[in-house]
Coordinates of C-alpha atoms and ligand atoms in Angstrom, one line a residue:
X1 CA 44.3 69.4 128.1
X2 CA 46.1 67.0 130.1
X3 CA 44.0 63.8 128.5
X4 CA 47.7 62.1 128.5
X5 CA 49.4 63.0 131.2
X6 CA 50.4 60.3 133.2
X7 CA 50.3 61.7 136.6
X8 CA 46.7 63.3 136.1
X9 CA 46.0 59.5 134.9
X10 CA 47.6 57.8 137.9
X11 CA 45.8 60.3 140.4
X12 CA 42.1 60.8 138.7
X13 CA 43.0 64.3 138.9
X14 CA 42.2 67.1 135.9
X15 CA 45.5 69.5 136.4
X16 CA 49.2 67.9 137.4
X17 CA 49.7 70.5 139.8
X18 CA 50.2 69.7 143.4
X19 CA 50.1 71.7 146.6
X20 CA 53.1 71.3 148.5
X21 CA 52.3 69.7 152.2
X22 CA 53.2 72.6 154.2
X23 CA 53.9 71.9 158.2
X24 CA 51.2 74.2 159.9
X25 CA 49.4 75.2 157.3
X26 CA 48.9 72.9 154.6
X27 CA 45.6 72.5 156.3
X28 CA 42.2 70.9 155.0
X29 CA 41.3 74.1 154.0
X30 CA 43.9 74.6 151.9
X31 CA 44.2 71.0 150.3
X32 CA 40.7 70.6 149.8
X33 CA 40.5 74.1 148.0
X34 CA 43.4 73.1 145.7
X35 CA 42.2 69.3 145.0
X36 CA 38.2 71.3 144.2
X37 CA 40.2 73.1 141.7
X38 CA 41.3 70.2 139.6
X39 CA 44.9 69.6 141.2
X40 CA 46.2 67.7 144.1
X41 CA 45.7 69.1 147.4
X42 CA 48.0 67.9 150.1
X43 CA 47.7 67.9 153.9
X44 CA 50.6 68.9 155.7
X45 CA 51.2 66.6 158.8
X46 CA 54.1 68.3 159.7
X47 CA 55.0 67.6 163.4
X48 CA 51.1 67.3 164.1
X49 CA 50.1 64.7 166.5
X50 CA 48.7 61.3 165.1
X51 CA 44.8 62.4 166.2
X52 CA 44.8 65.9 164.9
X53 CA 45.7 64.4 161.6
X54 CA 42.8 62.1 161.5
X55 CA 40.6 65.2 161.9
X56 CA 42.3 67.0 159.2
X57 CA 41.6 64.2 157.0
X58 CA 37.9 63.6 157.7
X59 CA 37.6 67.5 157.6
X60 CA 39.1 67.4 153.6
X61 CA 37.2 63.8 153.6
X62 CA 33.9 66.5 154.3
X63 CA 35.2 69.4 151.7
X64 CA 36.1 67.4 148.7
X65 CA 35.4 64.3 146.6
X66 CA 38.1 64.8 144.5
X67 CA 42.0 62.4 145.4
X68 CA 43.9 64.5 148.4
X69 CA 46.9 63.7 149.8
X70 CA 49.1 63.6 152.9
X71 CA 52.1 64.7 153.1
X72 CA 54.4 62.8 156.3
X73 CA 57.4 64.3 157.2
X74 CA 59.5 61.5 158.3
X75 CA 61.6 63.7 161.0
X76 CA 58.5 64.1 163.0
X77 CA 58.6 62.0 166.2
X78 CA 55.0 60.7 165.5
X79 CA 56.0 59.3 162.4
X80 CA 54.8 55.7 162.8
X81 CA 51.5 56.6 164.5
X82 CA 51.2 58.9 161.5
X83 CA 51.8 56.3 159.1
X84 CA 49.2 54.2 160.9
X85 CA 46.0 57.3 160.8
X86 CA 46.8 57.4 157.0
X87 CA 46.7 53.7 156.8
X88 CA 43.5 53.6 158.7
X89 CA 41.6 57.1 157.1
X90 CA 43.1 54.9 153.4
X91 CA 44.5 58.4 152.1
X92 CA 44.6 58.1 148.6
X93 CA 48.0 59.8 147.8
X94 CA 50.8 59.8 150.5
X95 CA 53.6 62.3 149.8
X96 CA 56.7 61.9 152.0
X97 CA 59.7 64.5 152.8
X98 CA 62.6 64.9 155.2
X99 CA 64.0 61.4 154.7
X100 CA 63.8 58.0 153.5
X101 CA 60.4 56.3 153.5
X102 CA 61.1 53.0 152.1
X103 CA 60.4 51.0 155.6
X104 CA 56.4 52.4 154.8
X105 CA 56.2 51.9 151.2
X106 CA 54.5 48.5 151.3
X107 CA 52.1 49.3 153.4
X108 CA 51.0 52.0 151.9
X109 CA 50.9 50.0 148.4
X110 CA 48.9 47.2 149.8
X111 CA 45.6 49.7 150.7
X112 CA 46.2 50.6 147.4
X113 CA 47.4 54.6 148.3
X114 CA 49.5 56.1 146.2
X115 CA 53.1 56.3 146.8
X116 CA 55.2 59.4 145.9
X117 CA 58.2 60.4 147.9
X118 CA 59.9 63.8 148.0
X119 CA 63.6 63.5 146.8
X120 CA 66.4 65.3 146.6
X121 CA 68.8 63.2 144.9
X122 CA 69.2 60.7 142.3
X123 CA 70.4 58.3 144.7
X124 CA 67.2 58.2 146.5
X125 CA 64.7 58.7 144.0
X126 CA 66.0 55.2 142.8
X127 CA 66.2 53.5 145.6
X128 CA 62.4 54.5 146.1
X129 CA 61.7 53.9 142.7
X130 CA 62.6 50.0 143.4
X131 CA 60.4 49.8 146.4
X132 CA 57.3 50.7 145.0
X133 CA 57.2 54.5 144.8
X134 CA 54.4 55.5 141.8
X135 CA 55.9 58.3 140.8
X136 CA 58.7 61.0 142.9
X137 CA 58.5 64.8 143.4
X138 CA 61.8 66.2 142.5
X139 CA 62.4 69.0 144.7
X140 CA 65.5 71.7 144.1
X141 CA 66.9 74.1 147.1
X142 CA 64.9 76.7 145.8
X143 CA 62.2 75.8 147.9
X144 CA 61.1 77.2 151.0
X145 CA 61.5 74.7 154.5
X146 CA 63.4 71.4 154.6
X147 CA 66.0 71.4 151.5
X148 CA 68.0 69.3 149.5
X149 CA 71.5 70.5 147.8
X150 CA 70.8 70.2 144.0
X151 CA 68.8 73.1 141.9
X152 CA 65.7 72.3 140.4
X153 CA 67.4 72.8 136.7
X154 CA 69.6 70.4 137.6
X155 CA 68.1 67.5 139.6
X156 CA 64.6 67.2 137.1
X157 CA 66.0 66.1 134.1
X158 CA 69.0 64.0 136.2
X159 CA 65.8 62.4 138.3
X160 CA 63.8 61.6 134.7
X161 CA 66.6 59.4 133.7
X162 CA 67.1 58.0 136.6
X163 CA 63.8 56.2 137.0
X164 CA 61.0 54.9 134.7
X165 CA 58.0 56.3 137.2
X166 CA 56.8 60.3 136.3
X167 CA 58.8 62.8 137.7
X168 CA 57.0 66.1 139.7
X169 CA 58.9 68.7 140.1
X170 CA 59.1 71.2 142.6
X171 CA 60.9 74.3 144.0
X172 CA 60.8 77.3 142.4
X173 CA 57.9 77.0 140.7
X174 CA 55.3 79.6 140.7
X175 CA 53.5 80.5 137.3
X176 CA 53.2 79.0 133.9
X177 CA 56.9 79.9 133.1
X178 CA 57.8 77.9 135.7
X179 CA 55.8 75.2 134.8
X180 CA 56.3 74.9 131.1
X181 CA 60.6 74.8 132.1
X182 CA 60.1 71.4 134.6
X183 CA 58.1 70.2 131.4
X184 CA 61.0 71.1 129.3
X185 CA 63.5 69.3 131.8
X186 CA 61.1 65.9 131.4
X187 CA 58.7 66.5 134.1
X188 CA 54.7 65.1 134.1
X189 CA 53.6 67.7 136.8
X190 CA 54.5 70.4 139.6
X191 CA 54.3 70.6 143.2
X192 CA 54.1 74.1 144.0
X193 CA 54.2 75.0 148.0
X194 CA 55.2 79.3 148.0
X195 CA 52.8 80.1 145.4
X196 CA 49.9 78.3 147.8
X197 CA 50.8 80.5 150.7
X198 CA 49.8 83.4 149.1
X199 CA 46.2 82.1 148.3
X200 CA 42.8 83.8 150.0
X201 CA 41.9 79.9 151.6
X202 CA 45.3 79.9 153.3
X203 CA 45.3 80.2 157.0
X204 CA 48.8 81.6 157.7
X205 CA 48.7 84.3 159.5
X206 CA 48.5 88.1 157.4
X207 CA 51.7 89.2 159.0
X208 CA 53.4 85.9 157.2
X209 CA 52.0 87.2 153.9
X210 CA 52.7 90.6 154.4
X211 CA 56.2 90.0 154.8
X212 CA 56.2 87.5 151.4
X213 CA 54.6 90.3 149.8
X214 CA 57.5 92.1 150.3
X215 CA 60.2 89.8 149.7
X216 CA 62.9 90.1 146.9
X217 CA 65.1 87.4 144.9
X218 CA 68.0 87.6 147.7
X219 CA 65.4 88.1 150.9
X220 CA 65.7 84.2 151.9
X221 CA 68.5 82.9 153.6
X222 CA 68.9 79.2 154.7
X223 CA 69.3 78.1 158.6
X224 CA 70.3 75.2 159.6
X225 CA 73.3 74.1 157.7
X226 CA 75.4 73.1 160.3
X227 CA 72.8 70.9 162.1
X228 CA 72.0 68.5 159.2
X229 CA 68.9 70.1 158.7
X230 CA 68.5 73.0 156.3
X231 CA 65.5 75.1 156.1
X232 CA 65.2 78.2 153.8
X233 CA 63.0 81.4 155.5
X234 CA 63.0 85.2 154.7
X235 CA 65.7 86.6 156.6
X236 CA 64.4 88.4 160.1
X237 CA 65.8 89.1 163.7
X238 CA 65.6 85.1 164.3
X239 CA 68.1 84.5 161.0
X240 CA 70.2 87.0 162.1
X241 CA 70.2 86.0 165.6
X242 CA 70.9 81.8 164.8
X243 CA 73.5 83.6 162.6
X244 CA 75.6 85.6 164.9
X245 CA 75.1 82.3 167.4
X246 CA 76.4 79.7 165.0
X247 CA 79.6 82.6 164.3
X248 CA 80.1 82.6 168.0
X249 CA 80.4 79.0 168.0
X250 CA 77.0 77.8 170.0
X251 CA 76.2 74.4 170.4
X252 CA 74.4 72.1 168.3
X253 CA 72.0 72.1 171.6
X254 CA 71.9 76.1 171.5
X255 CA 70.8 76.3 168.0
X256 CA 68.2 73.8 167.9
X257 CA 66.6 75.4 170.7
X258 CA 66.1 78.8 169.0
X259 CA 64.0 76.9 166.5
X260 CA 61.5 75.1 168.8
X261 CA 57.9 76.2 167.9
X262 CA 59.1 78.8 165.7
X263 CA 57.5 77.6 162.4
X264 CA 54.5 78.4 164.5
X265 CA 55.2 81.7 165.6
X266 CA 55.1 82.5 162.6
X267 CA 52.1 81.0 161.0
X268 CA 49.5 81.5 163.8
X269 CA 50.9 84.1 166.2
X270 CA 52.2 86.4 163.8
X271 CA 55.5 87.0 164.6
X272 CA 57.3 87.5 161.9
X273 CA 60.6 88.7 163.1
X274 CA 60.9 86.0 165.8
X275 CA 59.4 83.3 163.7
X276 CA 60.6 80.8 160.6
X277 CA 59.0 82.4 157.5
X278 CA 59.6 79.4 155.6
X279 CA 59.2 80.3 151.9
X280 CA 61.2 79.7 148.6
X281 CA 63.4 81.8 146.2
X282 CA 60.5 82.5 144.0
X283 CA 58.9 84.7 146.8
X284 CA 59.9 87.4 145.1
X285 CA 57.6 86.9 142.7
X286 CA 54.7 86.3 144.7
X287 CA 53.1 90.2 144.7
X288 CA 49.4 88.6 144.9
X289 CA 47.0 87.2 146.8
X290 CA 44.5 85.4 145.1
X291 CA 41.7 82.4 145.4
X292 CA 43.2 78.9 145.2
X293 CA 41.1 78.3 142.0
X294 CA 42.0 81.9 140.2
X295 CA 46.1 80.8 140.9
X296 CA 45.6 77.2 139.3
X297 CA 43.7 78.7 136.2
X298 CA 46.1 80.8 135.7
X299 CA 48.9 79.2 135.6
X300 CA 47.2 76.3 133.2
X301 CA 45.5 79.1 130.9
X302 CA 48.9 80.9 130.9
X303 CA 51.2 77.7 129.5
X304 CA 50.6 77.1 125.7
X305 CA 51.8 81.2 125.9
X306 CA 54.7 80.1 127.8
X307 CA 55.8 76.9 125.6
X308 CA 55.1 79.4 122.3
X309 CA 57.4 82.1 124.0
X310 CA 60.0 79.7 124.1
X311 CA 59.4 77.9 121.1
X312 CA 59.7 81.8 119.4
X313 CA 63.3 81.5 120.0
X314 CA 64.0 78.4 118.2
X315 CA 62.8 79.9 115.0
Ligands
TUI1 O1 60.0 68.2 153.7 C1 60.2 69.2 153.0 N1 60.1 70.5 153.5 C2 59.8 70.8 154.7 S1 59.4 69.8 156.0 C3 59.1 71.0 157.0 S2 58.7 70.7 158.7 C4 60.0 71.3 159.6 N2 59.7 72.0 160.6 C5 60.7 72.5 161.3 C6 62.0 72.2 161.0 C7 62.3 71.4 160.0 C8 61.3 70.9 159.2 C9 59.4 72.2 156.4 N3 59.7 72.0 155.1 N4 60.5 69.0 151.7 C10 60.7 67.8 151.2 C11 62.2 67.5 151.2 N5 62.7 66.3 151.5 N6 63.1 68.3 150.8 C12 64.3 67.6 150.9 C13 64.0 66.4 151.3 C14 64.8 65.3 151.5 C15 66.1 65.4 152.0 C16 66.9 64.3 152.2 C17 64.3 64.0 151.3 C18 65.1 62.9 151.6 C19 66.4 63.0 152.0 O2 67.1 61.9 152.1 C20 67.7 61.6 153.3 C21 68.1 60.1 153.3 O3 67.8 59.5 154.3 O4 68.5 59.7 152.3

């Protein structure tokens, strides 16, 4: 399976699934479990100081020989020393979200990492396209954290036609259905982030997946809006509070404050209730949790049933 696809080809890996690079807790733990499994693990550097990331990467460096990557998210105020550890440690795939990364890309392209940028819109995934990106993960508003307008359905198969480099797509993608449907849409692989929260070799906090556990199709709710920045969590005492504050006409100042450190809350302290569960719309189908390895087989074991089950209705 997979001898053709281009992104397992570009990336030496066996499965064209990635791990989404979670803020927090997209850790080495997680990424090196997901990259021993056959697909691309992905380090989170989040808003993580430049030297803590170093020892992130050493520590996957130390738990797998397979390709990692790192994901920098271009809002953090570390970027450019970030840039530089990933330069230096020669990460082998660099993932990028929250923004434009062109300024990096050659950089990047001369140690001969791999380039493949998070986008949100044709626009972008173009403009990256022409500055060297290898390939771009086409992320919908489905997904949990930092989002982009457009639907998955609808920015894949606009994003494949876009550009001649493979297409991952992302957001809202949790099992084999899901998978075989960005397929459909023109996609080489997925980037799942959700589904890899609710894995055994995840550190987030049990309260975090307690509450996913629990979550329904209308339990997220997205924050943020007004700011420039939106971010989809569950819904919980913080939502409702930045709610009623935005209603009541707080300042920009106000709101951003209620969000300091409270990605963290969540993920190591536990508090789920004052905390940003970031997670996406498909949480509620997450109702397991299960070893890194177990959720990858699955989903690749479960997709020539998926493509049939659709193929059923065209006959
Ligand atoms: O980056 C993400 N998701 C994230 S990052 C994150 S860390 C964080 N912590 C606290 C508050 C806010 C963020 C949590 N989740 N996904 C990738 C992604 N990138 N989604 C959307 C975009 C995006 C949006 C606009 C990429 C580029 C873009 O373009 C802007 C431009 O300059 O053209």
């Amino acid at each position: 399976m997979f001898e053709h696809n281009a992104i397992c080809n570009l990336l030496n890996i066996k499965y064209p699934i990635f791990q989404g690079g979670m803020a927090w807790i997209g850790t080495a733990e997680l990424a090196s479990a997901v990259s021993n499994a056959g697909g691309l693990g992905i380090i989170g550097a989040g808003h993580m100081p430049p030297e803590i990331l170093r020892k992130e990467i050493q520590k996957a460096k130390a738990w797998t020989d397979k390709p990692f990557g790192v994901n920098v998210m271009l809002m953090s105020p570390f970027v450019k020393e970030v840039m530089q550890v990933v330069l230096e440690e020669r990460v082998p795939v660099v993932t990028t979200g929250a923004g434009n990364p062109g300024e990096y890309v050659p950089a990047l392209k001369e140690i001969g990492s791999k380039v493949i940028p998070v986008v949100a819109s044709v626009a972008l995934a173009k403009r990256l396209v022409r500055c060297g990106a290898d390939a771009v993960i086409a992320e919908g508003t489905e997904s949990g954290g930092h989002i982009g307008e457009i639907t998955t359905m609808a920015l894949i198969p606009q994003v494949v036609d876009a550009v001649d480099v493979p297409v991952i797509g992302a957001g809202g993608i949790a099992d084999s259905r899901g998978m075989a449907a960005a397929f459909a849409l023109g996609a080489q692989a997925v980037q799942m982030g959700s589904r890899f929260v609710m894995s055994e070799e995840c550190i987030a906090h049990p309260n975090y997946k307690q509450m996913v556990l629990k979550a329904k199709d209308r339990s997220t709710v997205v924050t943020g809006r007004s700011l420039g920045h939106p971010a989809r969590v569950l819904r919980n005492h913080l939502t409702r509070r930045y709610q009623e504050m935005e209603e009541n006409g707080a300042s920009a100042e106000e709101l951003e404050q209620l969000g300091v450190g409270s990605l963290h809350r969540a993920t190591h302290e536990g508090d789920v209730e004052n905390g940003s569960v970031m997670i996406g719309e498909i949480s509620g189908m997450l109702n397991d949790i299960k070893p890194v390895k177990t959720i990858i087989e699955d989903i690749v074991n479960g997709l020539p049933g998926a493509f049939d089950a659709a193929s059923s209705n065209c006959r």
